CSV table of C-alpha atoms in Angstrom, one decimal:
chain,number,residue,atom,x,y,z
A,27,MET,CA,-1.6,5.5,12.4
A,28,ARG,CA,-2.5,2.9,9.8
A,29,VAL,CA,0.4,1.9,7.6
A,30,LEU,CA,0.7,-0.5,4.7
A,31,VAL,CA,4.1,-2.0,4.1
A,32,VAL,CA,4.6,-3.3,0.5
A,33,GLU,CA,7.8,-5.3,0.3
A,34,ASP,CA,8.5,-8.6,-1.5
A,35,GLU,CA,11.5,-9.5,0.7
A,36,ARG,CA,9.5,-11.1,3.5
A,37,LEU,CA,12.1,-10.9,6.2
A,38,LEU,CA,12.6,-7.2,5.5
A,39,ALA,CA,8.9,-6.7,5.4
A,40,ASP,CA,8.4,-8.4,8.8
A,41,ALA,CA,11.3,-6.3,10.3
A,42,ILE,CA,9.8,-3.0,9.0
A,43,ALA,CA,6.4,-4.0,10.3
A,44,GLU,CA,7.7,-5.0,13.7
A,45,TRP,CA,9.6,-1.7,14.1
A,46,LEU,CA,6.6,0.4,13.1
A,47,ARG,CA,4.4,-1.6,15.5
A,48,ASP,CA,6.8,-0.8,18.3
A,49,GLU,CA,6.1,2.8,17.4
A,50,ALA,CA,2.4,2.2,18.1
A,51,HIS,CA,1.3,2.1,14.4
A,52,ALA,CA,-1.2,-0.5,13.0
A,53,VAL,CA,0.6,-2.2,10.2
A,54,ASP,CA,-0.6,-4.4,7.3
A,55,LEU,CA,1.6,-6.3,4.9
A,56,ALA,CA,1.6,-6.9,1.1
A,57,HIS,CA,4.3,-8.8,-0.8
A,58,ASP,CA,3.3,-7.8,-4.4
A,59,GLY,CA,1.8,-4.9,-6.2
A,60,ALA,CA,-1.6,-6.5,-6.8
A,61,SER,CA,-2.1,-7.3,-3.2
A,62,ALA,CA,-1.1,-3.8,-2.2
A,63,LEU,CA,-3.7,-2.2,-4.5
A,64,GLU,CA,-6.3,-4.6,-3.2
A,65,ARG,CA,-5.6,-3.6,0.4
A,66,ALA,CA,-5.4,0.1,-0.4
A,67,GLY,CA,-8.9,-0.2,-2.0
A,68,VAL,CA,-10.4,-1.6,1.2
A,69,ASN,CA,-8.5,0.1,4.0
A,70,ASP,CA,-7.9,3.8,4.8
A,71,TYR,CA,-4.1,4.1,5.2
A,72,ASP,CA,-2.2,7.1,6.4
A,73,VAL,CA,1.1,6.0,4.9
A,74,VAL,CA,2.1,3.4,2.3
A,75,VAL,CA,5.8,2.2,2.5
A,76,LEU,CA,6.3,1.0,-1.0
A,77,ASP,CA,9.1,-1.1,-2.4
A,78,ARG,CA,9.7,0.0,-6.0
A,79,ASN,CA,10.7,-3.3,-7.5
A,80,LEU,CA,7.7,-5.5,-6.9
A,81,PRO,CA,6.3,-8.6,-8.6
A,82,VAL,CA,2.9,-8.9,-10.3
A,83,VAL,CA,2.4,-5.1,-10.4
A,84,HIS,CA,5.5,-2.9,-10.4
A,85,GLY,CA,5.8,-0.4,-7.5
A,86,ASP,CA,5.8,2.5,-10.0
A,87,ASP,CA,2.4,1.4,-11.3
A,88,VAL,CA,1.1,0.9,-7.7
A,89,CYS,CA,2.2,4.5,-6.9
A,90,ARG,CA,0.5,5.8,-10.1
A,91,GLU,CA,-2.8,4.1,-9.2
A,92,LEU,CA,-2.7,5.3,-5.6
A,93,VAL,CA,-2.2,8.9,-6.7
A,94,ALA,CA,-4.7,8.7,-9.6
A,95,GLY,CA,-7.3,7.1,-7.4
A,96,GLY,CA,-7.2,10.0,-4.9
A,97,ALA,CA,-6.0,7.9,-2.0
A,98,GLY,CA,-5.3,10.0,1.0
A,99,ALA,CA,-2.3,7.9,2.0
A,100,ARG,CA,1.2,9.4,1.7
A,101,VAL,CA,3.7,7.2,-0.2
A,102,LEU,CA,7.2,6.5,1.0
A,103,MET,CA,9.0,4.7,-1.8
A,104,LEU,CA,11.9,2.3,-1.0
A,105,THR,CA,14.4,1.3,-3.6
A,106,ALA,CA,18.0,0.0,-4.0
A,107,ALA,CA,18.5,2.6,-6.8
A,108,ALA,CA,20.4,5.5,-5.3
A,109,GLU,CA,21.0,7.7,-8.3
A,110,ILE,CA,19.5,11.2,-8.3
A,111,THR,CA,17.7,10.4,-11.5
A,112,ASP,CA,16.0,7.4,-9.8
A,113,ARG,CA,14.9,9.6,-6.9
A,114,VAL,CA,13.6,12.3,-9.2
A,115,ALA,CA,11.7,9.6,-11.2
A,116,GLY,CA,10.1,8.2,-8.1
A,117,LEU,CA,9.0,11.6,-6.8
A,118,GLY,CA,7.7,12.3,-10.3
A,119,LEU,CA,5.4,9.3,-10.0
A,120,GLY,CA,3.7,11.0,-7.1
A,121,ALA,CA,5.6,9.5,-4.2
A,122,ASP,CA,5.9,11.9,-1.2
A,123,ASP,CA,9.2,10.7,0.0
A,124,TYR,CA,12.0,8.4,-1.2
A,125,LEU,CA,14.4,6.2,0.9
A,126,THR,CA,17.2,4.1,-0.6
A,127,LYS,CA,18.3,0.7,0.7
A,128,PRO,CA,20.0,-0.1,2.9
A,129,PHE,CA,18.4,2.3,5.4
A,130,ALA,CA,18.3,2.8,9.2
A,131,PHE,CA,15.0,1.8,10.8
A,132,PRO,CA,14.9,4.9,13.1
A,133,GLU,CA,15.1,7.1,9.9
A,134,LEU,CA,12.3,5.1,8.3
A,135,ALA,CA,10.1,5.4,11.4
A,136,ALA,CA,10.7,9.2,11.5
A,137,ARG,CA,9.8,9.6,7.9
A,138,VAL,CA,6.6,7.6,8.3
A,139,LEU,CA,5.6,9.7,11.3
A,140,ALA,CA,6.3,12.9,9.4
A,141,LEU,CA,4.3,11.7,6.4
A,142,GLY,CA,1.5,10.6,8.6
A,143,ARG,CA,1.1,14.1,10.0
A,144,ARG,CA,0.8,15.4,6.4
A,145,SER,CA,-1.9,12.9,5.5
A,146,ARG,CA,-4.4,14.5,7.9
A,147,PRO,CA,-5.3,18.0,8.9
A,148,ALA,CA,-2.4,19.8,10.5
A,149,ALA,CA,-1.8,19.0,14.1
A,150,PRO,CA,0.9,20.2,16.5
A,151,PRO,CA,3.8,17.8,17.1
A,152,THR,CA,2.8,17.6,20.8
A,153,LEU,CA,-0.9,17.0,21.5
A,154,ARG,CA,-2.4,18.6,24.7
A,155,ARG,CA,-5.9,18.4,26.2
A,156,ALA,CA,-7.5,18.0,29.6
A,157,GLY,CA,-4.1,18.0,31.4
A,158,ILE,CA,-2.7,15.3,29.1
A,159,THR,CA,0.4,15.9,27.0
A,160,LEU,CA,1.3,13.3,24.3
A,161,ASP,CA,4.5,13.5,22.3
A,162,PRO,CA,4.2,11.1,19.3
A,163,ALA,CA,7.9,11.3,18.3
A,164,ARG,CA,9.1,10.3,21.8
A,165,ARG,CA,6.1,8.1,22.6
A,166,GLU,CA,5.7,9.8,25.9
A,167,VAL,CA,2.5,10.7,27.8
A,168,PHE,CA,2.1,12.9,30.9
A,169,ARG,CA,-1.1,13.6,32.9
A,170,ASP,CA,-0.8,16.8,35.0
A,171,GLY,CA,3.0,16.4,34.9
A,172,ARG,CA,3.0,12.7,35.9
A,173,TYR,CA,4.5,10.2,33.4
A,174,VAL,CA,2.0,7.6,32.2
A,175,PRO,CA,3.5,4.4,30.7
A,176,LEU,CA,1.2,3.0,28.0
A,177,ALA,CA,1.1,-0.1,25.9
A,178,ARG,CA,1.2,0.3,22.1
A,179,LYS,CA,-2.6,0.1,21.5
A,180,GLU,CA,-3.3,2.4,24.5
A,181,PHE,CA,-0.9,5.0,23.1
A,182,ALA,CA,-2.5,4.7,19.6
A,183,VAL,CA,-6.1,5.0,20.9
A,184,LEU,CA,-5.1,8.0,23.1
A,185,THR,CA,-3.5,9.7,20.1
A,186,GLU,CA,-6.7,9.4,18.0
A,187,LEU,CA,-8.8,10.7,20.9
A,188,LEU,CA,-6.5,13.7,21.3
A,189,ARG,CA,-6.3,14.4,17.6
A,190,ALA,CA,-10.1,14.6,17.5
A,191,ASP,CA,-9.9,17.8,19.6
A,192,GLY,CA,-13.0,17.1,21.7
A,193,ALA,CA,-15.1,15.4,18.9
A,194,VAL,CA,-16.5,11.9,19.3
A,195,VAL,CA,-14.4,9.1,17.9
A,196,SER,CA,-16.3,5.9,17.1
A,197,ALA,CA,-15.1,2.4,18.1
A,198,GLU,CA,-15.0,1.7,14.3
A,199,GLN,CA,-12.6,4.6,13.7
A,200,LEU,CA,-10.4,3.6,16.6
A,201,LEU,CA,-10.3,0.0,15.3
A,202,GLU,CA,-9.4,1.3,11.8
A,203,LYS,CA,-6.5,3.4,13.0
A,204,ALA,CA,-5.0,1.4,15.9
A,205,TRP,CA,-5.5,-2.2,14.8
A,206,ASP,CA,-4.4,-4.0,11.6
A,207,GLU,CA,-6.6,-5.9,9.1
A,208,HIS,CA,-6.5,-9.1,11.2
A,209,ALA,CA,-8.4,-7.5,14.1
A,210,ASP,CA,-11.8,-9.0,14.9
A,211,PRO,CA,-14.3,-6.2,15.2
A,212,PHE,CA,-16.4,-8.3,17.6
A,213,THR,CA,-13.8,-9.0,20.2
A,214,GLY,CA,-14.4,-5.9,22.3
A,215,ALA,CA,-10.7,-4.9,21.9
A,216,VAL,CA,-11.5,-1.2,21.7
A,217,ARG,CA,-13.6,-1.2,24.8
A,218,LEU,CA,-11.0,-3.2,26.8
A,219,THR,CA,-8.2,-0.9,25.6
A,220,VAL,CA,-10.2,2.2,26.6
A,221,LEU,CA,-10.9,0.7,30.0
A,222,LYS,CA,-7.1,0.1,30.6
A,223,LEU,CA,-6.3,3.6,29.4
A,224,ARG,CA,-8.8,5.1,31.8
A,225,ARG,CA,-7.2,3.3,34.7
A,226,LYS,CA,-3.7,4.4,33.7
A,227,LEU,CA,-4.7,8.0,33.3
A,228,ALA,CA,-6.3,7.9,36.8
A,229,GLU,CA,-8.6,10.3,38.4
A,230,PRO,CA,-10.5,12.4,37.6
A,231,PRO,CA,-11.9,10.5,34.6
A,232,VAL,CA,-11.1,12.2,31.3
A,233,ILE,CA,-12.4,9.8,28.6
A,234,GLU,CA,-16.1,10.0,28.2
A,235,THR,CA,-18.3,7.3,26.6
A,236,VAL,CA,-21.0,8.8,24.3
A,237,LYS,CA,-23.6,6.1,24.2
A,238,GLY,CA,-24.2,4.7,20.7
A,239,ALA,CA,-21.5,7.0,19.2
A,240,GLY,CA,-18.0,6.3,20.7
A,241,TYR,CA,-15.6,8.1,23.0
A,242,ARG,CA,-14.2,11.6,23.5
A,243,ILE,CA,-11.9,13.7,25.6
A,244,PRO,CA,-14.0,16.9,26.2
């Protein structure tokens, strides 16, 4: 999934981003509300992890604008305020979930994954197709019962291909969901990742290249 982390405490922001990247998500960072709105206006995020007390533009206003603008991203609001009234106020702004600081990183990652499922058409927790079984929560992949160890980008690309349910997924779509905003679209990263993924999934070949359109698992 593509996630935007908005947090002005840079060490915490980096720690959240690293944890989510280890879960095979593509993560962008913003350290103030204005930058968050700018990135959200350009990129298609599945989830926005939003600190409430932000400089430049307050997190409450960022949440309001995301909701009012019809952004498809789900919002997980982070705050040091733990009172029930604060949580109610945050959800009233349009946030989809609310997590108080300090928090446990595994819980944050689990909430992001759950929100990401809600940001798209419903999909089963475990994805299955063409003998492949992928469990997003456990980050496990099996092909015909054989465990397949995958790198983060390979796992992210395979997830998108399985979610497509046989439809073609373009290289641009894969780049959008599996890489962050610093990815160079001309590096051939998608093609190389698909090549490695094919090798690891082994015979018979399961990922088709549709010339001029992208990739699919029929």
